[in-house]
Short mmCIF file of C-alpha atoms and ligand atoms in Angstrom, two decimals:
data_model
loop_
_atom_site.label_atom_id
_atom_site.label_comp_id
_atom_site.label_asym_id
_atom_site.label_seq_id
_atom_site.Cartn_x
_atom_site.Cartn_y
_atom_site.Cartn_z
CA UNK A 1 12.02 35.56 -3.40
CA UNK A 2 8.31 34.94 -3.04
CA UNK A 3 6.58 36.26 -0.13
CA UNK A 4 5.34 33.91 1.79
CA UNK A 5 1.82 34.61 3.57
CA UNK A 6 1.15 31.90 4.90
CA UNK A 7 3.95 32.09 7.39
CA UNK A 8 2.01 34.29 9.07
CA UNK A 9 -1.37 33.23 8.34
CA UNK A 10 -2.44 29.42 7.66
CA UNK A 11 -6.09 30.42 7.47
CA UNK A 12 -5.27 32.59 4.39
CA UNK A 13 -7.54 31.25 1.87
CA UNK A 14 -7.28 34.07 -1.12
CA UNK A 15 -4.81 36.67 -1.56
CA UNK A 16 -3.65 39.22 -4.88
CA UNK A 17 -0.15 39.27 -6.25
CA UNK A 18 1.20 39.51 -9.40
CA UNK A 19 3.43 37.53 -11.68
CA UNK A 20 6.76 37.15 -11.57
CA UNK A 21 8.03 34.67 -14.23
CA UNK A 22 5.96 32.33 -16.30
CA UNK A 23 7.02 29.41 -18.14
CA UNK A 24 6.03 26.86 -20.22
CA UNK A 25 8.37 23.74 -20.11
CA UNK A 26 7.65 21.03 -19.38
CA UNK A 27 3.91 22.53 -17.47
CA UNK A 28 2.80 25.85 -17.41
CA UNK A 29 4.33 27.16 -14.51
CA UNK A 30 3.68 30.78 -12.46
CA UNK A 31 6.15 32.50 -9.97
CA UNK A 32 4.13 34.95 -8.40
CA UNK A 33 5.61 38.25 -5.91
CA UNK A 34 3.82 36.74 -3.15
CA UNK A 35 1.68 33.76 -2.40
CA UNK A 36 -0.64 31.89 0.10
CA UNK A 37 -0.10 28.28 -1.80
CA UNK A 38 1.95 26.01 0.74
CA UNK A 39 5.07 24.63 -1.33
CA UNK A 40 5.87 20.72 -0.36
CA UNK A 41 8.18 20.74 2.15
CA UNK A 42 9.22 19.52 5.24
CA UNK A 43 7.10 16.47 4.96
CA UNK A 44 3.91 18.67 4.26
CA UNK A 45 2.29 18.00 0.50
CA UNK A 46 1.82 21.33 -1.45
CA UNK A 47 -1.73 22.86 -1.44
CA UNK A 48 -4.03 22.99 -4.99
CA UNK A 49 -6.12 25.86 -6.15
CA UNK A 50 -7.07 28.36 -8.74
CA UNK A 51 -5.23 31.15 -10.01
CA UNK A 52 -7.76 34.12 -12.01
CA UNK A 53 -6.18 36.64 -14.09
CA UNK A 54 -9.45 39.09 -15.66
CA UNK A 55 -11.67 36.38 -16.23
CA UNK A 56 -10.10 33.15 -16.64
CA UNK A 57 -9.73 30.93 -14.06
CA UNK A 58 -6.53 28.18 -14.13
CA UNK A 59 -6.60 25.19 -11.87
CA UNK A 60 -3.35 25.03 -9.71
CA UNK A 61 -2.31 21.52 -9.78
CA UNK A 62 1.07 21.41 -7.92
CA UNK A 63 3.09 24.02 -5.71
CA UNK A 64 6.70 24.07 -5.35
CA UNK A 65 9.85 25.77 -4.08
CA UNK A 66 12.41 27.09 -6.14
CA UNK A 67 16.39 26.96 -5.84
CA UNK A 68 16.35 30.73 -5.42
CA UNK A 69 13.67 30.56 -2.72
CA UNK A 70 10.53 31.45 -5.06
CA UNK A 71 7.26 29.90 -4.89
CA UNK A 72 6.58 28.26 -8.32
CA UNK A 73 2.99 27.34 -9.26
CA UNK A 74 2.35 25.02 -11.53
CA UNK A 75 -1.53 24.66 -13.91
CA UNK A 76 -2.95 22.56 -15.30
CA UNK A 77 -3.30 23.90 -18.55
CA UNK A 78 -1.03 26.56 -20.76
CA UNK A 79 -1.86 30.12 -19.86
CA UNK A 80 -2.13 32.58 -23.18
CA UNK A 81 -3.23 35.85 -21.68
CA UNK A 82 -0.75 35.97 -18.81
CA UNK A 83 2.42 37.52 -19.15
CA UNK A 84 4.76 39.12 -16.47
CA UNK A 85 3.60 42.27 -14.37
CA UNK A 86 -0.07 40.48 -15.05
CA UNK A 87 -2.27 41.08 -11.84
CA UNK A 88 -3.64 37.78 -10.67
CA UNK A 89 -5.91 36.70 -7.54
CA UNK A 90 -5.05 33.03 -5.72
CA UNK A 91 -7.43 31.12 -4.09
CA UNK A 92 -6.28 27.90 -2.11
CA UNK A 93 -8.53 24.55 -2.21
CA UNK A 94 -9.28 25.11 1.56
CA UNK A 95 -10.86 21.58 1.68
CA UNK A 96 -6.98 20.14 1.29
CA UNK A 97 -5.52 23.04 3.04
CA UNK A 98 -7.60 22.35 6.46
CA UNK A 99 -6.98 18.77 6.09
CA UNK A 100 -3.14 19.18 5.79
CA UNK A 101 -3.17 21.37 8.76
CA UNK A 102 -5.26 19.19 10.76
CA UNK A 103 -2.02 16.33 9.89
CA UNK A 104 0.61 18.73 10.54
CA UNK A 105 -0.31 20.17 13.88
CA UNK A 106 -1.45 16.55 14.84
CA UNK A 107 2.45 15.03 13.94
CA UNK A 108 3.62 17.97 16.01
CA UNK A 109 1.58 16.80 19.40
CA UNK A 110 2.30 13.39 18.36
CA UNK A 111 5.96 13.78 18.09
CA UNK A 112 5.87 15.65 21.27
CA UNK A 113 3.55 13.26 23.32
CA UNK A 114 6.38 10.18 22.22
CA UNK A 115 9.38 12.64 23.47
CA UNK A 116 7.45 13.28 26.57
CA UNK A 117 6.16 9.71 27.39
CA UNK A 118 8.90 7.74 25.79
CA UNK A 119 11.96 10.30 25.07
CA UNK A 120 11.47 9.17 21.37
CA UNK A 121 12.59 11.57 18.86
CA UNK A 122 10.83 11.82 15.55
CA UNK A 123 13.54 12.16 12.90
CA UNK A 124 11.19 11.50 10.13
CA UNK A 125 7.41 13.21 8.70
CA UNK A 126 5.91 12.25 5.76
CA UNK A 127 2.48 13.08 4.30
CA UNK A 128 0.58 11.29 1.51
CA UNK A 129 -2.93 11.54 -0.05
CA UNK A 130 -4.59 9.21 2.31
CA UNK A 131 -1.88 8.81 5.44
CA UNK A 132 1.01 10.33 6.99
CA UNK A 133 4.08 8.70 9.16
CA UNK A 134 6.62 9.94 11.80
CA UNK A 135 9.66 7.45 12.32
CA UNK A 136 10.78 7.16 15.62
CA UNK A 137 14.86 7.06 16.35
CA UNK A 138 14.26 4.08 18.84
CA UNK A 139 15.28 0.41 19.08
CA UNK A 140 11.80 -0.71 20.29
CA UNK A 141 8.17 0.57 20.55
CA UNK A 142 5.35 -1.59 22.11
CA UNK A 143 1.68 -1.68 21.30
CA UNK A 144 0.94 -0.14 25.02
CA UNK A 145 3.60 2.77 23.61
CA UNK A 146 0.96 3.71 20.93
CA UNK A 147 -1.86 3.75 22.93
CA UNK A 148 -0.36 5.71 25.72
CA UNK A 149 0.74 8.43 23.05
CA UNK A 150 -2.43 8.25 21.10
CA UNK A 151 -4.26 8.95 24.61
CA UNK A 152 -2.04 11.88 25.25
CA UNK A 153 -1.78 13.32 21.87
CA UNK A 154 -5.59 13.11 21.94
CA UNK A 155 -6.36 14.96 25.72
CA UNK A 156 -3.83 17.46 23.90
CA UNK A 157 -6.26 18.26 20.94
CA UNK A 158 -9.58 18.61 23.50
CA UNK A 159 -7.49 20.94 25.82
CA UNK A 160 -7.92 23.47 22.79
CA UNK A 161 -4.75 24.58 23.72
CA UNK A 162 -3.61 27.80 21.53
CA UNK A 163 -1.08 27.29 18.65
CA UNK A 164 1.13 29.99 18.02
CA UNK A 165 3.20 31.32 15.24
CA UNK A 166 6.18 33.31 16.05
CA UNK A 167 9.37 34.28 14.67
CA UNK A 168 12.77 34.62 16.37
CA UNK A 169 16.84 34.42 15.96
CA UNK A 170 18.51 31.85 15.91
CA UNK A 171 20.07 32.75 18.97
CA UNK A 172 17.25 33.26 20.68
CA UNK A 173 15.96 29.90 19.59
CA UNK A 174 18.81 28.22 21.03
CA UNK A 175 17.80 29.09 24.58
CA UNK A 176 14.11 28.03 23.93
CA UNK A 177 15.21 24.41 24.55
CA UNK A 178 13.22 23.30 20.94
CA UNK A 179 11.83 20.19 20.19
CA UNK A 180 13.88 20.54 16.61
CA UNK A 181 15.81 23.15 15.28
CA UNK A 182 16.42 22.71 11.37
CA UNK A 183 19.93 22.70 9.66
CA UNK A 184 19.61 26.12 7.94
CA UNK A 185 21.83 29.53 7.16
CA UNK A 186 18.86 31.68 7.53
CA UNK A 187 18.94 33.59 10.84
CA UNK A 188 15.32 33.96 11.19
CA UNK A 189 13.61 31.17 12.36
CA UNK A 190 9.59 30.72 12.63
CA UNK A 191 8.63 28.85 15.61
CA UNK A 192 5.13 26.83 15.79
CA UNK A 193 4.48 27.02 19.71
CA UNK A 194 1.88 24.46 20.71
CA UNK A 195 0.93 26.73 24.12
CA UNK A 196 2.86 24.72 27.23
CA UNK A 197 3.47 21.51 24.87
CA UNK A 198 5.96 21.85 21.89
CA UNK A 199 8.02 24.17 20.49
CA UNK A 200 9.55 23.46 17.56
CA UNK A 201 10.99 25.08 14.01
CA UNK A 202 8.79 24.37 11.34
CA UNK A 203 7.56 26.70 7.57
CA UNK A 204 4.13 24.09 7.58
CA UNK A 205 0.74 25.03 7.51
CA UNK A 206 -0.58 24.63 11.21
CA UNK A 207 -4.47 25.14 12.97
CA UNK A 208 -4.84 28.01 15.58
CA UNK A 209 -6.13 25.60 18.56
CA UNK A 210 -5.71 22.02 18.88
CA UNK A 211 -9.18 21.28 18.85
CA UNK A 212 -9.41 22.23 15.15
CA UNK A 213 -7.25 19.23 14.75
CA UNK A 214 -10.33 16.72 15.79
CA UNK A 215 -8.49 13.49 16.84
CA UNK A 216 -5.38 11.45 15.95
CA UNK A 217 -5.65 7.92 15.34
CA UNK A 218 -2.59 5.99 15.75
CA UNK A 219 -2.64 2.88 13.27
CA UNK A 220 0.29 0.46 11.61
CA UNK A 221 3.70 0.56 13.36
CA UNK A 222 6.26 -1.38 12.00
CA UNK A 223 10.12 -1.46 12.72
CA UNK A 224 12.61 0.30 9.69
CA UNK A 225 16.10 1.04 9.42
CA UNK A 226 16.54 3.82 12.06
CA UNK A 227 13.73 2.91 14.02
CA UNK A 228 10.01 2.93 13.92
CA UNK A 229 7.55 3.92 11.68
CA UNK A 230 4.38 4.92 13.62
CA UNK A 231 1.50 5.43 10.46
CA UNK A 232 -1.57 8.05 11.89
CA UNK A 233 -4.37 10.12 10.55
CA UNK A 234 -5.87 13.11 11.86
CA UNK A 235 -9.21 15.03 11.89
CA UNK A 236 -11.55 14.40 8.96
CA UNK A 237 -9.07 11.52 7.51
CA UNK A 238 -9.39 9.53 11.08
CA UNK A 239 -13.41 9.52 10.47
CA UNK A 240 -12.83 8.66 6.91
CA UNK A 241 -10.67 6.12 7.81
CA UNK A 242 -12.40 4.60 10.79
CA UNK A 243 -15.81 4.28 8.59
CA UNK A 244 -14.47 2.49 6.00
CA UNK A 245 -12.70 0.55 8.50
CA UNK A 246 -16.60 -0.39 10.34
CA UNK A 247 -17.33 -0.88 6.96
CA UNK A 248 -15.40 -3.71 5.84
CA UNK A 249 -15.33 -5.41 9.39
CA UNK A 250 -18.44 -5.61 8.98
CA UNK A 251 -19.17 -7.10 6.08
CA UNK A 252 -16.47 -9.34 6.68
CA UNK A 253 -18.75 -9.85 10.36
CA UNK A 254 -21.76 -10.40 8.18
CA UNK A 255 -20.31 -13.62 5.98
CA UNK A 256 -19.16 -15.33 9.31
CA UNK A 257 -22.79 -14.41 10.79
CA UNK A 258 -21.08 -12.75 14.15
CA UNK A 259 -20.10 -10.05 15.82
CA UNK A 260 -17.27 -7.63 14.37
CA UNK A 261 -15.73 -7.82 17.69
CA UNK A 262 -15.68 -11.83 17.41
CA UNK A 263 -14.11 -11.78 13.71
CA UNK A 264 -10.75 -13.15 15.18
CA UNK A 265 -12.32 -16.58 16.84
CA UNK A 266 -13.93 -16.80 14.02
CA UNK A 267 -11.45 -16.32 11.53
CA UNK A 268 -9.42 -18.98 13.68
CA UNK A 269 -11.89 -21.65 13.93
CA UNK A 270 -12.77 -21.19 9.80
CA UNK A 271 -9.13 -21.69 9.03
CA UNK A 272 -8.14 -24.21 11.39
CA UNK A 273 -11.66 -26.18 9.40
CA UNK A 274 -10.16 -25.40 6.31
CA UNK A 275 -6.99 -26.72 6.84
CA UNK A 276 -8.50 -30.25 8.63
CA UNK A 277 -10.56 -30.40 5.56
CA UNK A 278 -7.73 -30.23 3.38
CA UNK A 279 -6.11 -32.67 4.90
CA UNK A 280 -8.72 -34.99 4.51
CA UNK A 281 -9.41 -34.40 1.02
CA UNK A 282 -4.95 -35.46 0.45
CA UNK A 283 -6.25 -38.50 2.60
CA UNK A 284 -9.46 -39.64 0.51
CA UNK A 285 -7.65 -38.42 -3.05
CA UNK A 286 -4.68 -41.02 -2.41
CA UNK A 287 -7.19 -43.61 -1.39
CA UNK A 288 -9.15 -42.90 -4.46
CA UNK A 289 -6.07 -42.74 -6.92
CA UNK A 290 -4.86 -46.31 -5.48
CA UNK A 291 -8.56 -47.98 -5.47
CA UNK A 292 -8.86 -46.24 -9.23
CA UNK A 293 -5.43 -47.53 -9.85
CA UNK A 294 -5.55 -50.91 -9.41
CA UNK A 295 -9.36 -51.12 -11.33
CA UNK A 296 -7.48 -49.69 -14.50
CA UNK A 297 -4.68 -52.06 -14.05
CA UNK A 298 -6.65 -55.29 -13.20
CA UNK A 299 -8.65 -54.27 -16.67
CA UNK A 300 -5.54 -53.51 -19.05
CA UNK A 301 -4.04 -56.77 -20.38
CA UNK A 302 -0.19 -57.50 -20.51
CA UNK A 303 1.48 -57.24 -23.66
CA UNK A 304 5.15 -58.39 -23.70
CA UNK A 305 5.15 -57.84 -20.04
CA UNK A 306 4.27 -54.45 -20.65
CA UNK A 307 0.82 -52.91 -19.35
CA UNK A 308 -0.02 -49.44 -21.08
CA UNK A 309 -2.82 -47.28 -19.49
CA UNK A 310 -4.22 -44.37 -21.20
CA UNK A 311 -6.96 -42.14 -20.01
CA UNK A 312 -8.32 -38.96 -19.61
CA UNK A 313 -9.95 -37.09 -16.88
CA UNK A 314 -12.13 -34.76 -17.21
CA UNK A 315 -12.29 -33.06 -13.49
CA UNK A 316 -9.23 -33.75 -11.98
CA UNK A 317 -5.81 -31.21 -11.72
CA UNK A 318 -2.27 -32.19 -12.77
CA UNK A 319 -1.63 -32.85 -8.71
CA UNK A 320 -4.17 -36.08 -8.86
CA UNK A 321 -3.18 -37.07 -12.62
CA UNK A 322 0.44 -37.20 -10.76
CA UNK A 323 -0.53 -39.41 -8.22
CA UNK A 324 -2.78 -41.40 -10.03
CA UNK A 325 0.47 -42.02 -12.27
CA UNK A 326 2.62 -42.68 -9.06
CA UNK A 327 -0.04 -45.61 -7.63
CA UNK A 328 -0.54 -47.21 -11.41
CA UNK A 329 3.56 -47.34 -12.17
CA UNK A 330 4.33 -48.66 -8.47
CA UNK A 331 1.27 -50.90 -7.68
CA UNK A 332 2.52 -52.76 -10.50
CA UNK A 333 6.34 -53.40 -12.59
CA UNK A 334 6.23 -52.51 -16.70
CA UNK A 335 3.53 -49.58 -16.45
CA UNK A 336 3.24 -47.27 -18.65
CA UNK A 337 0.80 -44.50 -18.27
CA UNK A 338 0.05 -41.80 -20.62
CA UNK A 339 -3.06 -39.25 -18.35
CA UNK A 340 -4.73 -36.56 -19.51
CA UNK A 341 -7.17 -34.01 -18.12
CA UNK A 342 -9.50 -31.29 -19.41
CA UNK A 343 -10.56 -29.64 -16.38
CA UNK A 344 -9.51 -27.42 -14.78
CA UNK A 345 -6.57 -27.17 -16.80
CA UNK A 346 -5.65 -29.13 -19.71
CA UNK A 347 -2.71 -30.93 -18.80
CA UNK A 348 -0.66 -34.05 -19.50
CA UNK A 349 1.22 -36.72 -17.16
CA UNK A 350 3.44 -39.46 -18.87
CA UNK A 351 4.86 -41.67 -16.09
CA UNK A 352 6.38 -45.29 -16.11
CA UNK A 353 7.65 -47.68 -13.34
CA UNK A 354 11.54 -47.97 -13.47
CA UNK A 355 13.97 -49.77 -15.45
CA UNK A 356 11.78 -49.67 -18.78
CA UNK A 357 13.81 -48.04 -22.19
CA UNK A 358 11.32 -45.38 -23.12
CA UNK A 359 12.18 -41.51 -22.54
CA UNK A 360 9.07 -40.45 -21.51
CA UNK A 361 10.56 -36.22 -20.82
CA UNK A 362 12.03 -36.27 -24.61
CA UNK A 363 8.24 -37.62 -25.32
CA UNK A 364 6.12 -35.15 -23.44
CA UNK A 365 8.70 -32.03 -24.94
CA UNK A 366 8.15 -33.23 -28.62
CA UNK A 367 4.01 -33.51 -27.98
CA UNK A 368 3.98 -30.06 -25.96
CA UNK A 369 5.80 -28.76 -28.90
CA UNK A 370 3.25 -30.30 -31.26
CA UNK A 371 0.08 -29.28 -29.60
CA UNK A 372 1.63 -25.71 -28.18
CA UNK A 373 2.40 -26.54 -24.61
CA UNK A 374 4.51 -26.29 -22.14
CA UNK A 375 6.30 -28.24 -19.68
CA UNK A 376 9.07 -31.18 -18.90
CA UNK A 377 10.47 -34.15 -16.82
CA UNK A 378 12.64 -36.95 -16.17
CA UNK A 379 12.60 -40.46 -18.38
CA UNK A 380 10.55 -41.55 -15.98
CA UNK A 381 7.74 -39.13 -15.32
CA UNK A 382 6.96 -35.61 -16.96
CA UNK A 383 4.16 -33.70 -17.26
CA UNK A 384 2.72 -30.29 -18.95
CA UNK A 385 -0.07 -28.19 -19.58
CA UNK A 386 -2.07 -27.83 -22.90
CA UNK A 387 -3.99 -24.29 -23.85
CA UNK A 388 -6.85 -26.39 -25.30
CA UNK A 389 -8.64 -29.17 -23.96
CA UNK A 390 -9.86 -30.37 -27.05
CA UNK A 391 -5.89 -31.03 -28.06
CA UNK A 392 -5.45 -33.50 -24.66
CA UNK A 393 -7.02 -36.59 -27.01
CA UNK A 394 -4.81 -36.01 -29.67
CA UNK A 395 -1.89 -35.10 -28.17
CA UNK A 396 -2.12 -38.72 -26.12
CA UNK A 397 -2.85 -40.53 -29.37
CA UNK A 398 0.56 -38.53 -30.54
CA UNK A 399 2.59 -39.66 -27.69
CA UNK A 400 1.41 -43.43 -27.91
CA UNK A 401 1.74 -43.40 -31.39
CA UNK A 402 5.62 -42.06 -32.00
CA UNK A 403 7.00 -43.52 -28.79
CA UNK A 404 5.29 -46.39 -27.85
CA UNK A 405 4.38 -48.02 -30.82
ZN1 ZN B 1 6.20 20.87 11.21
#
């Protein structure tokens, strides 16, 4: 069993021990006597640091518990001068360590402003690199919810209230009405008392007054299985976060030439252009494809009451070589049409109006396989793309050549 010092004091930053057990598979890992490194657990990621033995310092990469309730340490590179009974001195990355206390202590006023305000119970806390979550055992949660416990959890942290560790039976905790008391055998239970707020079981990290927490910003909350998932930062991360928000609103502000605070008008009227534009463009692209249309097919002579158009684009996509091939085979009985296009894409469109013999798919599969591309169809109409334009010439001259004589 590791001793654990930072039950009793978060705001241990370096401590001796010595070490316990060391091994080497799959990382270097350290068990030390007794440590101030925070384990993960209970939703709280584990703390980083440095571990010196005489002179050499190792980087502590990851901290973990143990089956048999030890503290195991784990560096980030193998350790050659260590060996059990060795003396060492820990120092925790207090950087980390503050900002994981400034989360922790800030889920535990949140939790307990959403109990308070909304009887909500938080069943779930998890911590990551750049946010942390709480889900919320309820069926709904509104956006006047969040603000109301963001407001509260908030006038919490600027009351500076005092935050307590202390240590009782379980017994004893059972008549301190807690906000959560943990499944465990151990009889000793470590209570973090947030002075006239919360009371609750917890082994985390935690500040000594709420105001070293800073603020809690409330942000994404979105519904999951057993309830809600409420996403919020605290302290440095809610600055952090808030900046880079500023940031990109407004250089998102600056390419509509407005206000950050107008950026949803704005946004509406852009795409609500955008999509009256496109709409236009479908409108004059038809009209083109049918005027172009019936040009090519005034100019191509009949042969055997057959008229055969071939052509290539060289700015047009597969959609327009599709519906140039729809106007040409339906403005006008015995088309054929064998398209092409360069740009954007290289790609291919073999089309013909109805009732004619040729099998136009079996034709566009044998020149894709010739020329490397890919694609399919119907007698009727197929099409495919080409990986070089320089092939879409050729490959046409192909098609006419050993299907359409
Ligand atoms: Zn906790």
């Amino acid at each position: 069993m590791t001793d654990r010092l930072y039950y009793r004091d978060s705001f241990l930053y370096e401590f001796e021990g010595e070490i316990c057990d060391i091994t080497e598979t799959p990382r270097p890992a350290l068990t030390l006597d007794r440590t101030a490194f925070y384990p993960t657990s209970g939703g709280q990621i584990h703390d980083t640091g440095w571990i010196t033995s005489g002179t050499t310092k190792h980087r502590v990469t990851e901290v973990a518990d143990t089956e048999g309730g030890g503290v195991v340490h784990y560096l980030e590179a193998p350790v050659k001068e260590l060996a059990p009974g060795s003396r060492i001195r820990g120092e925790v990355d207090v950087v980390r360590r503050r900002d994981h206390m400034q989360q922790h202590s800030g889920q535990h006023i949140l939790s307990a402003a959403f109990v308070r305000l909304f009887n909500m119970p938080t069943v779930s806390f998890h911590m990551a690199d750049d946010y942390c979550s709480i889900d919320l055992d309820t069926l709904s949660l509104t956006k006047e919810q969040i603000e109301s416990a963001e407001r509260l959890a908030n006038e919490v942290i600027l009351e500076n209230r005092p935050v307590d560790i202390r240590f009782v039976t379980r017994e004893e905790a059972g008549k301190l009405g807690l906000r959560k008391i943990p499944p465990t055998e151990r009889d000793e239970l470590r209570l973090i008392d947030i002075t006239d707020f919360d009371l609750t079981a917890c082994g985390g990290t935690h500040v000594r007054q709420t105001g070293q927490i800073g603020c809690i910003l409330l942000r994404k909350a979105e519904k999951v299985r057993q309830g809600y998932r409420v996403e919020f930062i605290a302290g440095q991360r809610a600055v952090a976060t808030a900046r880079r928000d500023f940031t990109t609103l407004t250089e998102t502000a600056a390419l509509f030439s407005t206000h950050i605070y107008d950026l949803p008008q704005q946004t509406q009227k852009s795409l609500e252009e955008v999509k009256a534009l496109r709409k236009q463009r479908e409108h004059s692209l038809d009209e083109l494809a049918a005027a172009q249309a019936a040009t090519m097919l005034s100019a191509t002579p009949s042969e055997n009451g057959r008229k055969l158009v071939l052509h290539i684009f060289s700015d047009r996509d597969m959609s327009f070589l599709k519906l140039f091939a729809q106007k040409l085979t339906r403005l006008e009985m015995g088309t054929v049409a064998l398209l092409g296009t360069t740009s954007p894409q290289p790609a291919l469109v073999f089309a013909q109006s109805s009732g004619q013999n040729n099998d136009l798919g079996a034709c566009m599969k044998e020149t894709l396989a010739k020329f490397g591309g890919r694609g399919g169809g119907s007698r009727d109409m197929a099409q495919g793309g080409l990986p070089e334009a320089s092939h879409v010439e050729s490959a046409l001259a192909f098609a006419k050549a050993s299907f359409l004589g």
